[in-house]
Coordinates of C-alpha atoms in Angstrom, one line a residue:
M850 CA 0.0 0.2 0.2
K851 CA 1.2 3.8 -0.8
K852 CA 0.5 6.6 1.9
L853 CA -1.6 9.5 -1.1
T854 CA -2.9 12.2 -0.7
M855 CA -6.5 12.4 -1.5
V856 CA -5.9 14.8 -5.1
Q857 CA -3.1 11.3 -5.1
A858 CA -5.7 8.2 -4.5
I859 CA -7.9 10.8 -7.7
S860 CA -5.5 10.0 -9.9
D861 CA -5.0 6.6 -9.0
A862 CA -8.7 5.3 -9.2
L863 CA -8.9 7.5 -12.6
R864 CA -5.8 5.3 -13.8
T865 CA -7.2 1.8 -12.4
A866 CA -10.2 2.9 -13.7
L867 CA -8.9 3.5 -17.7
A868 CA -5.9 0.9 -17.6
T869 CA -8.6 -1.7 -16.1
D870 CA -11.8 -1.3 -18.2
P871 CA -11.6 -0.4 -21.6
T872 CA -14.8 1.5 -22.1
V873 CA -13.0 4.1 -19.3
V874 CA -12.8 7.9 -21.0
V875 CA -11.2 11.2 -19.2
L876 CA -12.2 14.3 -20.5
G877 CA -12.5 18.0 -19.4
E878 CA -11.2 21.5 -19.4
D879 CA -7.2 21.0 -19.2
V880 CA -7.6 17.6 -18.6
G881 CA -5.0 15.9 -20.8
K882 CA -1.6 17.5 -21.5
N883 CA -1.8 19.3 -18.4
G884 CA -2.9 17.8 -15.5
G885 CA -6.2 19.1 -14.3
V886 CA -6.4 22.6 -12.4
F887 CA -5.4 20.4 -9.6
R888 CA -3.1 17.6 -11.1
A889 CA -5.6 15.1 -10.4
T890 CA -5.6 13.8 -14.0
E891 CA -1.5 14.1 -14.5
G892 CA 0.5 11.8 -16.4
L893 CA -3.4 9.9 -17.4
W894 CA -3.0 11.6 -21.0
Q895 CA 0.7 10.8 -21.3
E896 CA 0.1 6.4 -20.6
F897 CA -3.3 6.6 -22.3
G898 CA -3.0 8.6 -25.0
D899 CA -5.4 11.4 -26.3
E900 CA -8.3 9.3 -27.4
R901 CA -8.7 8.0 -23.8
V902 CA -7.6 11.6 -21.7
I903 CA -9.0 14.0 -23.9
D904 CA -9.1 18.1 -24.3
T905 CA -12.6 19.7 -23.6
P906 CA -12.9 23.2 -24.6
L907 CA -14.1 25.8 -22.0
A908 CA -17.6 24.8 -22.1
E909 CA -19.3 22.6 -19.7
A910 CA -22.8 22.1 -21.3
G911 CA -20.7 20.2 -24.2
I912 CA -18.4 18.9 -21.3
I913 CA -21.8 17.1 -19.9
G914 CA -23.2 17.2 -22.9
T915 CA -21.0 14.8 -24.9
S916 CA -20.4 13.3 -22.1
I917 CA -24.1 11.6 -22.3
G918 CA -23.5 10.7 -25.7
M919 CA -20.6 9.1 -25.0
A920 CA -22.8 6.5 -21.9
V921 CA -25.3 6.0 -24.3
N922 CA -22.8 4.4 -26.9
G923 CA -22.4 1.7 -24.0
L924 CA -18.6 4.4 -22.8
K925 CA -17.7 5.0 -19.1
P926 CA -17.5 8.6 -19.5
V927 CA -15.5 10.7 -15.7
P928 CA -15.7 14.7 -17.5
E929 CA -14.0 17.4 -14.8
I930 CA -15.8 19.9 -13.9
Q931 CA -13.3 22.2 -13.1
F932 CA -15.2 23.8 -9.5
M933 CA -18.6 23.9 -8.4
G934 CA -19.2 26.9 -9.4
F935 CA -18.7 26.5 -13.4
I936 CA -21.5 23.2 -13.0
Y937 CA -24.6 26.1 -13.2
P938 CA -23.8 26.2 -17.2
A939 CA -24.2 22.3 -17.4
F940 CA -27.4 22.4 -14.8
E941 CA -29.1 21.1 -17.9
Q942 CA -27.0 18.1 -19.7
I943 CA -27.1 16.7 -16.1
V944 CA -31.0 17.1 -15.1
T945 CA -33.1 17.0 -18.2
H946 CA -30.9 14.3 -19.6
A947 CA -28.2 12.7 -17.6
A948 CA -30.8 12.2 -14.7
R949 CA -33.7 10.7 -16.4
L950 CA -32.2 8.9 -19.8
R951 CA -32.3 5.7 -17.6
T952 CA -36.0 5.8 -16.4
R953 CA -36.7 7.9 -20.0
T954 CA -35.6 4.6 -22.2
Q955 CA -36.8 2.2 -19.4
G956 CA -33.4 0.9 -19.2
A957 CA -32.8 0.4 -22.6
F958 CA -30.4 2.6 -22.8
P959 CA -27.4 3.4 -19.4
A960 CA -25.7 6.3 -18.1
T961 CA -22.7 5.8 -16.6
L962 CA -21.3 9.0 -16.3
T963 CA -19.0 10.4 -13.5
I964 CA -18.8 14.2 -13.6
R965 CA -16.0 14.8 -10.9
A966 CA -16.2 18.7 -10.0
P967 CA -13.6 20.0 -6.7
Y968 CA -16.5 21.6 -3.7
G969 CA -16.1 24.1 -1.6
G970 CA -13.7 26.7 0.6
G971 CA -10.4 26.8 2.9
I972 CA -8.2 27.5 0.6
R973 CA -8.8 31.1 -0.7
A974 CA -9.5 31.3 -4.0
P975 CA -12.0 33.7 -5.5
E976 CA -15.4 34.4 -6.0
L977 CA -17.0 31.6 -8.2
H978 CA -14.9 28.6 -7.0
C979 CA -16.0 27.4 -3.8
D980 CA -19.9 26.9 -3.8
S981 CA -21.0 24.4 -2.2
T982 CA -24.3 24.0 -3.4
E983 CA -24.6 19.6 -3.5
S984 CA -28.3 19.9 -2.0
L985 CA -29.3 21.1 -5.9
F986 CA -28.5 18.0 -7.4
V987 CA -29.7 15.6 -4.1
H988 CA -32.8 17.5 -4.5
I989 CA -33.1 16.0 -8.4
P990 CA -34.1 12.3 -9.0
G991 CA -31.5 9.5 -11.3
L992 CA -29.0 11.4 -9.5
K993 CA -26.4 10.2 -7.0
V994 CA -24.0 12.9 -5.1
V995 CA -20.8 11.1 -3.5
T996 CA -18.5 13.4 -1.2
P997 CA -15.2 11.5 0.5
S998 CA -13.5 12.9 3.4
T999 CA -10.1 10.5 3.0
P1000 CA -8.0 9.4 1.0
Y1001 CA -8.6 6.2 1.1
D1002 CA -12.4 7.1 0.7
A1003 CA -12.3 9.0 -2.6
K1004 CA -10.3 6.2 -4.9
G1005 CA -12.8 3.3 -3.1
L1006 CA -15.6 6.0 -3.8
L1007 CA -14.9 6.9 -7.0
L1008 CA -13.8 3.4 -8.8
A1009 CA -17.9 2.3 -7.2
A1010 CA -19.2 5.6 -9.0
I1011 CA -17.1 4.9 -12.3
K1012 CA -18.6 1.4 -12.1
D1013 CA -22.3 2.2 -10.5
P1014 CA -25.2 2.6 -14.0
D1015 CA -26.3 6.0 -12.7
P1016 CA -24.8 9.1 -12.9
V1017 CA -22.6 10.0 -9.8
I1018 CA -21.8 13.1 -8.6
F1019 CA -18.2 13.3 -7.3
L1020 CA -18.0 16.1 -5.5
E1021 CA -14.6 16.3 -4.5
P1022 CA -13.6 18.7 -1.0
M1023 CA -10.6 21.1 -2.2
K1024 CA -9.8 21.6 1.9
L1025 CA -8.6 18.3 2.5
Y1026 CA -6.7 17.3 -1.8
R1027 CA -3.4 17.8 0.3
S1028 CA -3.9 18.2 4.2
V1029 CA -3.3 14.5 4.9
K1030 CA -2.0 11.2 3.5
Q1031 CA -3.0 7.7 4.2
E1032 CA -2.4 4.4 3.1
V1033 CA -4.1 3.7 -0.1
P1034 CA -4.9 -0.4 -1.5
D1035 CA -3.2 -0.7 -4.3
G1036 CA -5.4 -1.8 -7.6
W1037 CA -9.3 -2.0 -7.8
Y1038 CA -11.6 -1.5 -4.5
E1039 CA -14.9 -0.7 -4.2
V1040 CA -16.9 1.8 -0.9
P1041 CA -19.5 1.5 -1.8
I1042 CA -22.0 3.7 -2.0
G1043 CA -25.5 5.0 -0.1
K1044 CA -22.7 3.8 3.2
A1045 CA -22.2 6.1 5.9
R1046 CA -18.2 5.5 7.9
K1047 CA -18.4 5.9 11.5
V1048 CA -15.0 8.1 12.6
R1049 CA -15.5 7.6 15.9
D1050 CA -18.0 6.5 18.4
G1051 CA -20.0 7.9 21.6
E1052 CA -22.6 8.3 24.1
D1053 CA -24.3 11.8 24.6
V1054 CA -24.7 13.4 21.1
T1055 CA -24.5 12.0 17.4
L1056 CA -22.0 14.5 15.0
I1057 CA -22.7 14.5 11.4
A1058 CA -20.8 16.0 8.7
W1059 CA -19.7 15.1 5.7
G1060 CA -16.6 16.3 2.8
T1061 CA -14.0 19.4 4.6
M1062 CA -16.9 19.5 7.4
V1063 CA -15.3 15.6 8.7
P1064 CA -12.4 16.9 10.8
V1065 CA -14.7 20.0 11.8
A1066 CA -16.8 17.6 13.8
E1067 CA -14.3 16.1 14.7
A1068 CA -12.2 17.9 16.8
A1069 CA -14.9 19.1 18.2
A1070 CA -15.5 16.2 19.3
N1071 CA -11.9 16.3 20.7
E1072 CA -12.4 18.8 22.6
W1073 CA -15.8 17.8 24.7
A1074 CA -13.9 13.9 25.0
A1075 CA -11.7 15.7 27.8
K1076 CA -15.2 16.8 29.2
G1077 CA -16.0 13.4 29.7
V1078 CA -18.8 14.1 27.0
S1079 CA -18.6 11.2 23.9
C1080 CA -19.7 12.5 20.4
D1081 CA -20.5 10.0 17.9
V1082 CA -19.3 11.1 14.5
L1083 CA -20.9 9.9 11.2
D1084 CA -19.4 10.5 8.2
L1085 CA -22.4 10.4 5.0
R1086 CA -20.3 10.0 2.4
S1087 CA -23.6 9.5 0.3
L1088 CA -25.2 12.0 0.6
Y1089 CA -27.7 10.2 -2.0
P1090 CA -29.3 8.2 -1.0
L1091 CA -29.0 8.4 2.5
D1092 CA -27.6 5.2 4.7
E1093 CA -30.7 5.9 6.8
E1094 CA -29.6 2.8 8.8
A1095 CA -27.1 3.9 10.1
I1096 CA -28.5 8.2 11.1
I1097 CA -31.2 7.1 12.6
E1098 CA -28.6 4.2 15.3
S1099 CA -27.1 6.6 16.3
V1100 CA -29.9 9.3 17.0
K1101 CA -31.4 6.4 19.0
K1102 CA -28.0 6.0 20.8
T1103 CA -27.4 9.7 21.3
G1104 CA -30.5 10.9 21.5
R1105 CA -28.8 14.7 20.4
V1106 CA -27.8 15.7 17.4
V1107 CA -25.8 18.8 15.4
I1108 CA -25.6 18.6 11.3
V1109 CA -22.9 20.0 9.8
H1110 CA -22.6 21.5 6.5
E1111 CA -20.5 24.0 4.6
A1112 CA -23.6 24.8 2.8
P1113 CA -26.4 27.4 3.5
K1114 CA -28.7 26.7 5.1
T1115 CA -31.6 27.3 4.3
A1116 CA -33.1 24.3 2.1
G1117 CA -29.6 23.0 3.2
L1118 CA -29.2 19.0 3.0
A1119 CA -29.4 19.6 7.3
G1120 CA -32.9 20.0 6.3
E1121 CA -33.9 17.0 5.3
L1122 CA -31.2 15.1 7.4
T1123 CA -33.7 16.7 10.6
A1124 CA -37.2 15.9 8.6
L1125 CA -35.8 12.5 8.5
I1126 CA -34.4 11.9 11.5
N1127 CA -38.8 13.7 12.8
E1128 CA -40.1 11.3 11.0
H1129 CA -38.2 8.1 12.2
A1130 CA -36.6 8.8 15.8
F1131 CA -38.7 11.4 17.0
L1132 CA -39.3 9.6 20.6
Y1133 CA -36.3 9.6 21.4
L1134 CA -34.7 12.8 20.7
E1135 CA -33.7 14.6 24.4
A1136 CA -33.0 18.2 22.4
P1137 CA -34.2 20.4 19.2
I1138 CA -31.6 19.2 16.9
T1139 CA -29.5 22.0 15.5
R1140 CA -28.0 23.1 12.4
V1141 CA -24.4 24.7 12.2
T1142 CA -24.1 26.3 7.8
G1143 CA -22.7 28.4 6.0
Y1144 CA -25.0 31.2 5.5
D1145 CA -27.2 32.3 3.2
A1146 CA -25.3 34.4 0.5
P1147 CA -22.5 34.0 -1.7
V1148 CA -19.7 32.4 -0.5
P1149 CA -17.1 35.8 0.3
M1150 CA -14.3 36.7 -1.2
Y1151 CA -11.1 34.4 1.1
A1152 CA -10.6 37.7 3.3
L1153 CA -13.7 36.7 4.6
E1154 CA -13.5 32.5 3.7
D1155 CA -12.8 31.8 7.7
W1156 CA -16.0 34.0 8.6
F1157 CA -18.0 31.9 6.5
R1158 CA -17.4 28.2 6.5
P1159 CA -18.1 26.8 10.1
D1160 CA -15.8 25.8 12.5
A1161 CA -15.0 23.4 15.5
K1162 CA -15.5 26.6 17.9
R1163 CA -19.5 27.2 15.8
V1164 CA -20.2 23.6 16.2
S1165 CA -18.4 22.9 19.8
K1166 CA -20.9 26.0 20.2
A1167 CA -23.8 23.6 19.2
I1168 CA -22.8 20.4 21.2
Q1169 CA -22.6 22.9 24.5
Q1170 CA -26.8 23.5 23.5
V1171 CA -28.1 20.3 23.0
V1172 CA -25.8 18.8 26.3
S1173 CA -27.7 20.8 28.6
F1174 CA -31.5 21.7 27.2

């Protein structure tokens, strides 16, 4: 096993998929000769050639439209959108065509495409580069949405997405691209879509997070462990489909819930999770469910970025709130 950063693990997954399955194709702006804006595709063009790793024009709708055509004809395209804030020109292609393809054709045509998009803030990028609008895609029937928080999960989830018969939005937390290294197995392995990861066992509070907010939740859990309050930390990994069983099991154990996400609060995924918990575990709750989120405003310029993104201090305050209710 090698110790890899998350972006190296993503690159390793793409290399493994291209080497294993001749129908896999990587495409996007600068993914070829340049190796991608974050170097996730570095070296792949030299290794697999320009019929498997394809530089495209700066045209997101065209990238996704082309990928849909490839999928219909039996390929497994993995298009890269350079930043989540650039994905909106392709929204119509994703929602109207990719998401509905299998249903519309009663399964006659596959929609096996995996759309990679870096998301979230924390790297001091300009406006439009740091969006965290995952709930837009979670709301669309026909799409699956996943996001890793570790290098191991990044490779395993990406390989599972590439094999999945449905279109998968694979969100890559930019803040975690190079923040840690972890042992990652060689070759093909998969992290199942729809399964959450238990990060930490606890008895008093359930912390639910994903992507860059997982280490933030862990930091808050560490602080409260020193005070004698243990937190069950759940990394959802799969935002749709949700691992409802893992969520409800944890809530029934602790009775107190804090949901943490970087996206704005209004209509964010925390609202859906709150409804889910109320439907299945309301009588187990010892305190109102609390949300720690980004603000209902466009992501600010980098000078204000740290004020916008939830940090361990805000999560810790929320834990105080549910524990003392």
